[in-house]
Short mmCIF file of C-alpha atoms in Angstrom, two decimals:
data_model
loop_
_atom_site.label_atom_id
_atom_site.label_comp_id
_atom_site.label_asym_id
_atom_site.label_seq_id
_atom_site.Cartn_x
_atom_site.Cartn_y
_atom_site.Cartn_z
CA MET A 18 123.60 59.80 113.83
CA ASN A 19 122.88 59.02 117.44
CA ILE A 20 119.19 58.47 118.13
CA ALA A 21 119.20 61.23 120.73
CA PHE A 22 119.85 63.74 117.96
CA SER A 23 117.50 62.34 115.32
CA GLY A 24 115.04 64.92 114.08
CA LEU A 25 116.54 67.54 116.34
CA PHE A 26 118.01 69.75 113.66
CA THR A 27 114.88 69.79 111.55
CA ASP A 28 112.66 70.84 114.40
CA SER A 29 111.47 74.44 114.40
CA PHE A 30 111.52 74.80 118.17
CA PHE A 31 115.09 73.62 118.37
CA ILE A 32 116.35 75.74 115.47
CA ILE A 33 114.53 78.91 116.55
CA GLY A 34 115.39 78.38 120.21
CA ILE A 35 119.09 77.91 119.50
CA ALA A 36 119.21 80.80 117.02
CA THR A 37 117.51 83.20 119.41
CA PHE A 38 119.64 82.07 122.34
CA ALA A 39 122.86 82.43 120.34
CA GLY A 40 121.74 85.78 118.95
CA LEU A 41 121.03 87.20 122.40
CA LEU A 42 124.32 85.79 123.69
CA ALA A 43 126.20 87.43 120.82
CA GLN A 44 124.60 90.77 121.65
CA LYS A 45 126.01 90.35 125.17
CA LYS A 46 122.60 90.67 126.79
CA PRO A 47 122.27 89.97 130.52
CA LEU A 48 121.44 86.37 131.42
CA GLU A 49 117.93 87.23 132.52
CA LYS A 50 117.22 88.84 129.14
CA ILE A 51 118.67 85.85 127.27
CA ILE A 52 116.38 83.46 129.10
CA SER A 53 113.23 85.58 128.83
CA GLY A 54 113.91 86.45 125.19
CA THR A 55 114.32 82.81 124.19
CA ILE A 56 111.24 81.71 126.10
CA LYS A 57 109.10 84.53 124.64
CA THR A 58 110.18 83.73 121.08
CA LEU A 59 109.27 80.06 121.52
CA MET A 60 105.98 80.92 123.19
CA GLY A 61 105.19 83.10 120.18
CA ILE A 62 105.22 80.09 117.84
CA LEU A 63 102.83 78.14 120.07
CA ILE A 64 100.51 81.10 120.49
CA ILE A 65 100.30 81.54 116.71
CA SER A 66 99.19 77.94 116.18
CA PHE A 67 96.62 78.30 118.94
CA GLY A 68 95.13 81.36 117.23
CA ALA A 69 95.16 79.50 113.91
CA ASN A 70 92.73 76.90 115.21
CA MET A 71 90.24 79.54 116.29
CA VAL A 72 90.46 81.34 112.97
CA ILE A 73 90.00 78.08 111.03
CA GLN A 74 86.93 77.22 113.09
CA ALA A 75 85.24 80.57 112.45
CA ILE A 76 86.15 80.74 108.76
CA THR A 77 84.90 77.20 108.14
CA ILE A 78 81.53 77.98 109.68
CA LEU A 79 81.19 81.31 107.87
CA MET A 80 81.98 79.62 104.56
CA LEU A 81 79.48 76.82 105.19
CA ILE A 82 76.79 79.43 105.84
CA ILE A 83 77.72 81.38 102.70
CA GLN A 84 77.76 78.19 100.66
CA ASN A 85 74.32 77.29 101.90
CA ALA A 86 72.91 80.78 101.41
CA PHE A 87 74.28 81.61 97.95
CA HIS A 88 75.47 78.24 96.61
CA ILE A 89 78.94 79.55 95.97
CA PHE A 90 82.40 78.89 97.36
CA GLY A 91 83.92 81.79 99.22
CA ILE A 92 87.45 82.63 100.29
CA VAL A 93 88.49 84.95 103.09
CA PRO A 94 91.90 86.46 102.34
CA ASN A 95 93.74 87.19 105.57
CA ASN A 96 97.53 87.15 105.91
CA GLU A 97 97.52 86.37 109.61
CA SER A 98 95.19 83.40 109.24
CA ILE A 99 97.02 81.67 106.44
CA VAL A 100 100.45 82.26 107.96
CA ALA A 101 99.25 80.79 111.24
CA ILE A 102 97.83 77.77 109.42
CA ILE A 103 101.10 77.27 107.52
CA GLN A 104 102.93 77.40 110.85
CA ILE A 105 101.15 74.30 112.06
CA ARG A 106 103.01 72.19 109.48
CA TYR A 107 105.88 74.22 108.09
CA SER A 108 107.28 76.22 110.97
CA TYR A 109 110.75 74.71 110.53
CA GLU A 110 110.96 75.67 106.83
CA THR A 111 109.55 79.12 107.58
CA ALA A 112 112.11 79.81 110.29
CA VAL A 113 115.09 78.65 108.24
CA ILE A 114 113.99 80.60 105.15
CA MET A 115 113.45 83.68 107.30
CA PHE A 116 116.96 83.51 108.79
CA ILE A 117 118.59 82.89 105.40
CA GLY A 118 116.49 85.64 103.79
CA MET A 119 117.55 88.21 106.38
CA PHE A 120 121.18 87.22 105.94
CA ILE A 121 121.04 87.49 102.14
CA HIS A 122 119.20 90.79 102.38
CA LEU A 123 122.00 92.17 104.55
CA LEU A 124 124.57 91.00 101.98
CA ILE A 125 122.66 92.73 99.16
CA ALA A 126 122.40 95.94 101.16
CA LYS A 127 126.08 95.79 102.03
CA PHE A 128 127.52 95.02 98.60
CA SER A 129 125.04 96.38 96.04
CA SER A 130 123.53 99.76 95.34
CA LEU A 131 120.19 98.66 96.79
CA LYS A 132 120.86 100.17 100.20
CA TYR A 133 117.58 99.30 101.85
CA LEU A 134 117.16 97.72 105.24
CA PHE A 135 113.82 95.91 105.29
CA LEU A 136 112.65 96.36 108.86
CA ASN A 137 109.07 95.18 108.47
CA GLY A 138 109.68 92.03 110.46
CA TYR A 139 106.26 90.46 110.43
CA TYR A 140 106.00 90.76 106.66
CA THR A 141 109.38 89.04 106.36
CA PHE A 142 107.96 86.24 108.48
CA TYR A 143 104.79 86.00 106.35
CA MET A 144 106.75 85.86 103.09
CA ALA A 145 109.04 83.20 104.56
CA ALA A 146 105.95 81.16 105.43
CA LEU A 147 104.61 81.53 101.89
CA LEU A 148 107.92 80.51 100.32
CA GLY A 149 108.30 77.58 102.70
CA ALA A 150 104.83 76.24 102.03
CA THR A 151 104.96 76.70 98.24
CA LEU A 152 108.43 75.23 97.79
CA VAL A 153 108.05 72.30 100.14
CA THR A 154 104.65 71.15 98.91
CA ASN A 155 105.80 71.31 95.31
CA ILE A 156 109.28 69.83 95.62
CA SER A 157 110.50 68.56 98.95
CA SER A 158 112.23 69.83 102.02
CA ASN A 159 115.99 69.88 101.76
CA PHE A 160 118.55 72.51 102.48
CA THR A 161 119.03 73.59 98.85
CA ILE A 162 115.32 74.34 98.59
CA LEU A 163 115.44 76.39 101.77
CA LEU A 164 118.48 78.23 100.45
CA ILE A 165 116.61 79.08 97.25
CA GLY A 166 113.60 80.23 99.30
CA GLY A 167 115.82 82.37 101.50
CA SER A 168 117.49 83.94 98.45
CA ILE A 169 114.14 84.83 96.91
CA LEU A 170 113.10 86.39 100.22
CA GLY A 171 116.34 88.38 100.52
CA ILE A 172 116.01 89.70 96.98
CA LEU A 173 112.36 90.68 97.46
CA MET A 174 113.29 92.56 100.64
CA SER A 175 115.79 94.62 98.63
CA VAL A 176 113.98 95.06 95.31
CA LEU A 177 110.44 95.95 96.43
CA PRO A 178 111.43 99.03 98.47
CA ALA A 179 113.39 100.24 95.42
CA LEU A 180 110.34 99.82 93.16
CA ALA A 181 108.12 101.81 95.49
CA GLN A 182 110.72 104.51 96.10
CA PRO A 183 109.63 106.99 93.35
CA PHE A 184 106.19 107.19 94.96
CA VAL A 185 107.47 107.25 98.52
CA PHE A 186 109.84 110.08 97.70
CA LYS A 187 107.02 112.12 96.16
CA ILE A 188 104.81 111.54 99.19
CA THR A 189 107.35 112.19 101.93
CA GLY A 190 109.80 114.48 100.16
CA LYS A 191 112.58 112.51 101.86
CA LYS A 192 115.18 110.15 100.54
CA SER A 193 115.77 108.66 103.97
CA ILE A 194 112.56 106.62 104.18
CA ALA A 195 111.46 103.64 102.10
CA LEU A 196 108.45 101.37 102.05
CA GLY A 197 108.97 97.80 103.25
CA PHE A 198 105.71 96.17 102.35
CA PHE A 199 104.64 93.01 100.51
CA GLY A 200 101.61 94.59 98.88
CA THR A 201 103.83 96.77 96.73
CA PHE A 202 102.97 95.21 93.36
CA ALA A 203 99.29 96.21 93.34
CA CYS A 204 100.09 99.66 94.73
CA ILE A 205 102.67 100.58 92.11
CA PHE A 206 100.63 98.98 89.34
CA SER A 207 97.57 101.07 90.15
CA GLY A 208 99.76 104.09 90.90
CA TYR A 209 101.40 104.02 87.46
CA LEU A 210 98.05 103.34 85.81
CA SER A 211 96.61 106.50 87.31
CA LYS A 212 99.75 108.33 86.24
CA LEU A 213 98.96 107.32 82.65
CA LEU A 214 95.36 108.45 82.89
CA PHE A 215 95.54 111.54 85.05
CA ARG A 216 98.26 114.08 84.68
CA LYS A 217 98.49 116.49 87.53
CA LYS A 218 100.45 119.67 87.06
CA GLU A 219 101.28 120.58 90.61
CA LEU A 220 101.30 118.41 93.66
CA ASP A 221 99.35 120.14 96.34
CA HIS A 222 99.55 118.56 99.76
CA ALA A 223 96.61 120.51 101.13
CA ASP A 224 94.30 119.18 98.42
CA GLY A 225 91.61 116.96 99.86
CA GLU A 226 92.34 117.88 103.44
CA GLY A 227 89.22 118.32 105.47
CA ILE A 228 86.88 116.48 103.12
CA PHE A 229 86.67 113.83 105.76
CA LYS A 230 87.30 114.51 109.37
CA LYS A 231 90.60 112.96 110.35
CA LYS A 232 89.09 111.40 113.47
CA PHE A 233 86.54 109.52 111.47
CA SER A 234 89.08 107.91 109.23
CA SER A 235 91.28 106.87 112.10
CA ASN A 236 89.52 105.79 115.26
CA LEU A 237 86.96 103.60 113.59
CA PHE A 238 89.32 101.66 111.38
CA LEU A 239 92.65 101.60 113.14
CA ASP A 240 91.75 99.29 115.99
CA SER A 241 92.29 96.21 113.86
CA SER A 242 90.63 93.54 116.01
CA ILE A 243 87.45 95.60 116.31
CA THR A 244 87.37 96.29 112.56
CA VAL A 245 87.86 92.63 111.74
CA CYS A 246 85.12 91.61 114.16
CA LEU A 247 82.58 94.13 112.85
CA PHE A 248 83.31 93.22 109.27
CA MET A 249 82.93 89.49 109.89
CA PHE A 250 79.74 90.27 111.79
CA VAL A 251 78.22 92.01 108.76
CA LEU A 252 79.23 89.09 106.50
CA VAL A 253 77.92 86.39 108.77
CA VAL A 254 74.62 88.13 109.52
CA ILE A 255 73.87 88.89 105.86
CA SER A 256 74.61 85.36 104.75
CA SER A 257 72.67 83.85 107.65
CA LEU A 258 69.57 85.75 106.52
CA PHE A 259 69.69 83.82 103.25
CA ALA A 260 70.72 80.48 104.69
CA ASN A 261 68.44 77.58 105.48
CA LYS A 262 67.49 77.74 109.18
CA ASP A 263 67.69 73.95 109.57
CA VAL A 264 71.27 73.97 108.34
CA LEU A 265 72.12 76.73 110.81
CA LYS A 266 70.56 74.68 113.60
CA ASP A 267 72.59 71.64 112.53
CA LEU A 268 75.78 73.68 112.59
CA SER A 269 75.12 75.14 115.99
CA GLY A 270 74.24 71.85 117.71
CA GLN A 271 73.11 72.45 121.27
CA THR A 272 73.68 76.21 121.21
CA ASN A 273 70.95 78.63 120.22
CA TYR A 274 71.65 79.21 116.55
CA MET A 275 71.41 83.00 116.63
CA LEU A 276 73.85 83.11 119.51
CA PHE A 277 76.06 80.70 117.61
CA ILE A 278 76.09 83.01 114.57
CA PHE A 279 76.89 86.08 116.66
CA LYS A 280 79.76 84.22 118.30
CA GLN A 281 81.61 83.43 115.06
CA PRO A 282 82.93 86.95 114.38
CA LEU A 283 84.10 87.07 117.99
CA ILE A 284 85.90 83.74 117.63
CA PHE A 285 87.51 84.96 114.41
CA SER A 286 88.71 88.27 115.81
CA SER A 287 89.93 86.59 119.01
CA GLY A 288 91.96 84.21 116.88
CA PHE A 289 93.26 87.13 114.85
CA TYR A 290 94.23 88.96 118.04
CA ILE A 291 95.99 85.91 119.46
CA ILE A 292 97.95 85.49 116.21
CA LEU A 293 99.04 89.15 116.40
CA VAL A 294 100.30 88.64 119.95
CA GLY A 295 102.12 85.48 118.89
CA VAL A 296 103.71 87.14 115.86
CA ARG A 297 104.86 90.05 118.03
CA MET A 298 106.45 87.75 120.60
CA PHE A 299 108.02 85.54 117.96
CA THR A 300 109.53 88.29 115.79
CA GLU A 301 110.57 90.75 118.49
CA GLU A 302 113.99 89.44 119.53
CA ILE A 303 114.85 88.41 115.98
CA LEU A 304 114.05 91.92 114.72
CA TYR A 305 116.05 93.68 117.43
CA ALA A 306 119.05 91.59 116.50
CA PHE A 307 118.48 92.10 112.78
CA LYS A 308 118.24 95.88 113.14
CA GLY A 309 121.29 95.90 115.42
CA ILE A 310 123.41 94.05 112.88
CA GLY A 311 122.02 96.12 109.99
CA ASP A 312 122.82 99.43 111.70
CA LYS A 313 126.32 98.25 112.46
CA ILE A 314 127.40 96.90 109.08
CA ILE A 315 125.36 99.20 106.78
CA PRO A 316 125.19 102.55 108.58
CA ASN A 317 123.99 104.40 105.47
CA ALA A 318 121.07 102.04 104.76
CA ILE A 319 117.59 103.47 104.17
CA PRO A 320 115.09 101.84 106.54
CA ALA A 321 112.19 100.25 104.67
CA LEU A 322 109.15 100.35 106.90
CA ASP A 323 105.50 99.46 107.18
CA THR A 324 102.78 101.42 105.33
CA PRO A 325 101.51 103.60 108.22
CA ILE A 326 104.69 105.70 108.02
CA LEU A 327 103.08 107.27 104.94
CA PHE A 328 99.64 107.78 106.44
CA THR A 329 100.27 110.99 108.37
CA TYR A 330 101.34 112.76 105.17
CA ASN A 331 97.83 112.79 103.76
CA PRO A 332 95.18 111.25 106.04
CA SER A 333 92.22 112.01 103.79
CA MET A 334 93.77 110.06 100.89
CA VAL A 335 94.24 107.18 103.33
CA PHE A 336 90.52 107.18 103.92
CA ILE A 337 89.66 107.52 100.22
CA GLY A 338 92.09 104.71 99.44
CA PHE A 339 90.48 102.38 101.95
CA ILE A 340 86.88 103.08 100.88
CA PHE A 341 87.49 102.79 97.14
CA SER A 342 89.66 99.71 97.49
CA LEU A 343 86.82 98.09 99.42
CA LEU A 344 84.39 99.22 96.75
CA GLY A 345 86.67 97.63 94.14
CA ALA A 346 86.49 94.37 96.09
CA VAL A 347 82.69 94.51 96.10
CA VAL A 348 82.64 95.07 92.34
CA ALA A 349 85.08 92.16 92.03
CA ILE A 350 82.58 89.91 93.86
CA PHE A 351 79.90 90.72 91.27
CA ILE A 352 82.33 89.97 88.44
CA GLN A 353 83.23 86.67 90.12
CA LEU A 354 79.54 85.82 90.53
CA TYR A 355 78.98 86.58 86.86
CA LEU A 356 81.94 84.38 85.89
CA GLY A 357 80.70 81.62 88.18
CA VAL A 358 84.02 81.21 90.00
CA ARG A 359 84.74 81.24 93.72
CA ILE A 360 84.13 84.59 95.34
CA VAL A 361 86.77 86.43 97.31
CA LEU A 362 85.33 88.22 100.29
CA PRO A 363 87.14 91.50 100.97
CA GLY A 364 90.17 91.02 103.19
CA ILE A 365 89.48 94.05 105.28
CA ILE A 366 92.98 94.48 106.72
CA SER A 367 94.59 94.45 103.27
CA HIS A 368 92.06 96.89 101.88
CA PHE A 369 92.85 99.23 104.71
CA PHE A 370 96.65 99.18 104.66
CA SER A 371 97.32 98.34 101.03
CA GLY A 372 94.27 100.23 99.77
CA ALA A 373 95.31 103.36 101.65
CA THR A 374 98.81 103.09 100.21
CA SER A 375 97.45 102.72 96.67
CA GLY A 376 95.34 105.82 97.29
CA LEU A 377 98.44 107.76 98.31
CA PHE A 378 100.36 106.41 95.30
CA GLY A 379 97.54 107.37 92.93
CA TYR A 380 97.42 110.84 94.42
CA VAL A 381 101.09 111.44 93.69
CA TYR A 382 100.58 111.68 89.93
CA GLY A 383 96.84 111.99 89.53
CA GLY A 384 95.57 114.10 92.40
CA LYS A 385 92.29 113.17 94.05
CA LYS A 386 90.86 111.54 90.92
CA GLY A 387 94.06 109.54 90.63
CA ALA A 388 93.72 108.39 94.23
CA ILE A 389 90.13 107.24 93.72
CA PHE A 390 90.94 105.47 90.47
CA SER A 391 94.11 103.91 91.78
CA SER A 392 92.57 102.47 94.93
CA PHE A 393 89.50 101.21 93.07
CA VAL A 394 91.68 99.35 90.57
CA HIS A 395 93.81 98.13 93.46
CA GLY A 396 90.73 96.67 95.20
CA ILE A 397 89.68 94.70 92.12
CA LEU A 398 93.26 93.63 91.47
CA ILE A 399 94.06 92.19 94.89
CA SER A 400 90.73 90.39 94.94
CA PHE A 401 91.50 88.62 91.65
CA LEU A 402 95.12 87.97 92.61
CA SER A 403 93.91 86.22 95.77
CA LEU A 404 91.51 84.18 93.63
CA LEU A 405 94.23 83.16 91.17
CA ALA A 406 96.75 82.26 93.88
CA PHE A 407 94.21 80.34 95.92
CA PRO A 408 94.62 76.88 94.27
CA ILE A 409 98.31 76.90 95.22
CA PHE A 410 97.39 76.81 98.87
CA SER A 411 94.48 74.43 98.57
CA ASN A 412 96.83 71.44 98.38
CA LEU A 413 98.14 72.47 101.77
CA GLY A 414 94.78 71.45 103.10
CA ILE A 415 93.88 75.08 103.49
CA ILE A 416 90.54 75.37 101.85
CA ARG A 417 89.05 78.64 102.93
CA THR A 418 91.68 81.30 103.21
CA THR A 419 94.59 82.79 101.32
CA PHE A 420 96.95 85.76 101.44
CA GLY A 421 95.41 89.21 101.15
CA ASP A 422 98.27 91.35 99.88
CA SER A 423 99.35 91.39 96.27
CA ASP A 424 103.02 90.41 96.45
CA PHE A 425 102.21 87.17 98.22
CA SER A 426 99.82 86.18 95.45
CA VAL A 427 102.18 87.28 92.68
CA VAL A 428 105.21 85.53 94.17
CA SER A 429 103.35 82.28 94.81
CA MET A 430 101.96 82.22 91.27
CA LEU A 431 105.33 82.93 89.66
CA LEU A 432 106.96 80.31 91.84
CA LYS A 433 104.30 77.74 91.03
CA TYR A 434 104.70 78.49 87.33
CA VAL A 435 108.47 78.01 87.49
CA LEU A 436 108.16 74.84 89.58
CA ASP A 437 105.64 73.32 87.17
CA PHE A 438 107.96 74.17 84.32
CA ILE A 439 110.86 72.43 86.05
CA ASN A 440 108.71 69.45 87.00
CA THR A 441 107.79 68.76 83.36
CA PHE A 442 111.44 67.87 82.77
CA HIS A 443 111.48 65.25 85.50
CA MET B 8 108.60 104.73 134.43
CA LYS B 9 107.01 103.08 131.43
CA ILE B 10 106.53 104.17 127.82
CA THR B 11 104.13 102.29 125.57
CA VAL B 12 104.17 102.76 121.80
CA VAL B 13 100.83 102.07 120.11
CA CYS B 14 99.98 101.33 116.47
CA SER B 15 97.04 99.58 114.87
CA LEU B 16 98.53 96.09 114.56
CA GLY B 17 101.25 96.59 117.15
CA LEU B 18 103.79 95.08 114.76
CA GLY B 19 105.25 97.54 112.28
CA SER B 20 105.37 101.25 113.02
CA SER B 21 105.20 100.89 116.81
CA PHE B 22 108.31 98.75 116.68
CA MET B 23 110.18 101.44 114.73
CA ILE B 24 109.16 104.20 117.13
CA GLU B 25 110.18 101.99 120.05
CA MET B 26 113.63 101.57 118.51
CA ASN B 27 113.92 105.36 118.21
CA VAL B 28 112.85 105.87 121.82
CA LYS B 29 115.42 103.32 122.97
CA GLU B 30 118.08 105.02 120.87
CA LEU B 31 117.31 108.37 122.53
CA LEU B 32 117.35 106.85 126.01
CA GLN B 33 120.71 105.29 125.29
CA GLN B 34 122.10 108.46 123.76
CA TYR B 35 121.27 110.44 126.89
CA ASN B 36 122.14 107.52 129.14
CA ILE B 37 118.68 107.50 130.73
CA LYS B 38 118.09 104.38 132.81
CA GLY B 39 115.01 102.88 134.40
CA ILE B 40 112.54 103.54 131.61
CA GLU B 41 110.80 100.51 130.20
CA VAL B 42 109.60 100.68 126.57
CA GLU B 43 107.23 98.32 124.79
CA HIS B 44 105.05 98.30 121.69
CA VAL B 45 101.49 96.97 121.37
CA ASP B 46 98.29 97.20 119.32
CA ILE B 47 95.43 99.55 120.25
CA ALA B 48 93.20 96.89 121.80
CA THR B 49 95.98 95.77 124.16
CA ALA B 50 97.00 99.32 125.02
CA ASN B 51 93.53 99.87 126.47
CA TYR B 52 94.38 97.45 129.26
CA LEU B 53 97.93 98.53 129.99
CA LYS B 54 99.18 100.82 132.70
CA SER B 55 101.75 103.20 131.31
CA ASP B 56 103.05 106.64 132.16
CA ILE B 57 103.42 107.74 128.57
CA PHE B 58 101.76 106.49 125.41
CA ILE B 59 103.28 107.30 122.01
CA CYS B 60 101.32 106.94 118.77
CA SER B 61 100.92 108.42 115.32
CA SER B 62 98.74 111.52 115.12
CA SER B 63 96.35 109.58 112.87
CA ILE B 64 95.63 107.20 115.74
CA ASP B 65 95.36 109.81 118.48
CA PHE B 66 95.17 107.16 121.19
CA GLN B 67 93.18 107.90 124.34
CA HIS B 68 93.29 105.54 127.28
CA PRO B 69 89.71 104.74 128.32
CA HIS B 70 90.43 104.06 132.01
CA GLN B 71 93.19 106.33 133.16
CA GLU B 72 94.63 109.78 132.77
CA SER B 73 97.90 109.38 130.95
CA THR B 74 100.25 111.45 128.88
CA VAL B 75 99.89 110.81 125.16
CA ILE B 76 102.47 111.88 122.61
CA CYS B 77 101.14 112.04 119.05
CA LEU B 78 103.80 112.06 116.34
CA GLU B 79 103.19 113.84 113.04
CA ASN B 80 106.17 112.16 111.44
CA LEU B 81 106.64 108.68 112.82
CA LEU B 82 110.34 108.46 112.11
CA ASP B 83 111.43 111.97 112.96
CA ILE B 84 113.70 111.43 115.93
CA GLU B 85 113.99 115.18 116.54
CA GLU B 86 110.24 115.55 116.87
CA LEU B 87 110.25 112.57 119.22
CA GLU B 88 112.99 114.07 121.38
CA LEU B 89 111.26 117.45 121.50
CA LYS B 90 108.00 115.88 122.61
CA LEU B 91 109.64 113.50 125.08
CA ARG B 92 111.51 116.38 126.67
CA GLN B 93 108.17 118.02 127.44
CA VAL B 94 106.98 115.04 129.45
CA ILE B 95 110.08 113.44 130.95
CA PRO B 96 111.44 115.46 133.91
CA LYS B 97 114.39 117.76 133.19
CA GLU B 98 116.76 116.16 135.72
CA VAL B 99 116.76 112.93 133.75
CA TRP B 100 118.25 114.46 130.59
CA LYS B 101 121.99 114.91 130.71
#
């Protein structure tokens, strides 16, 4: 091939740029929209990698402090962080797997009885990143691998909403809504477990209302960047109290070390915020197009959406779910300390969204007790899943963070298991 | 005129509501209304005529008086239309 084209077709900017441009052109958008849409999508990728560096910096310092204070290795599970870090090296694989996955998902929805349209775009992107990183580091990058990754993604996008549907139907009373979420495994696992333990005769929607004021559950925890910052602040301050002051002074260099410590949560949440902006810019045009095509070719599809669509149905269970999931994560830390393994610090965002969902799922069959039990189990479960999946990402050079939600951990472990099995025959 | 849809990460549910708003605007052939979706922290610094959010968020702009629509059911397009009709002038709807 001509030298002018070498490396062109395996470059993420080129592939994503062309795909977005062609997609906007095909939708017959005005020229101005085509140009701005393409530029915004490409800017999104750059913004994500910029945020990744900030997040890495803050996590590294927090983990050094924790290591010094408690002599243990810690992990911070956070989807946004690890996806952004993966993007630095595997953005091409991620993009291709995402496009193939969406295409296969549309085929499944069109020609099978799984009529779900997975519209949770950023989760699609995160799963594509996971598949890209796991497949490429364990085999190599070629088109067959990306096709396999895309197929797995497409299947997950169709199957997971179907698995969660019994719960979602009980919560919403509607058949026209589904859950499109990659934390489904832990939620249905804990949901069915509480079904086994607690039998509830009648489902009463009013039960539990008013135990906690709605305002309290929402305003404090829904502004994600503030929540993340406060949570990191608590972690970093507690561990600094136990850390050697000389080490802290070494880490901080010229800066006053107390100021340096207080800055870390701010750096982390700024990075988190930047990643969110980047993800929004990157996925926006792709999602519009995806939904447009989906609506056209599968008009009877059930939209599978993000967890908050369930939250208004029972806000107090959302709060219970979050608190008990977090409590489960704290208990998990003590178990991990006892076992002498790495500790998984609670991934606050996952405990909120996934924990709340597990609370709602537990409530469906077990009432309030079911919700408490389900979210508590869920908290322990996702903590250990993150711990078990962690080694898979450590050979990416990612030492301090991993995915927070259950499906990412489960998929990466299954994939690793299968790949190791295949590799023994080579 | 500008409508801003707010959710906690500004990625999932706000996108869906935005799609529904756009669908309504198209259905009634209403032009000149800009719609976007953001997270809560960003929304605090945006100028917008109308903010839409879930009732569990109950967004309040800290710096300006603005109309806020809180949705009980995020995907209910009828509820959305009903509430939008209360705040968008009558002449605009065909």
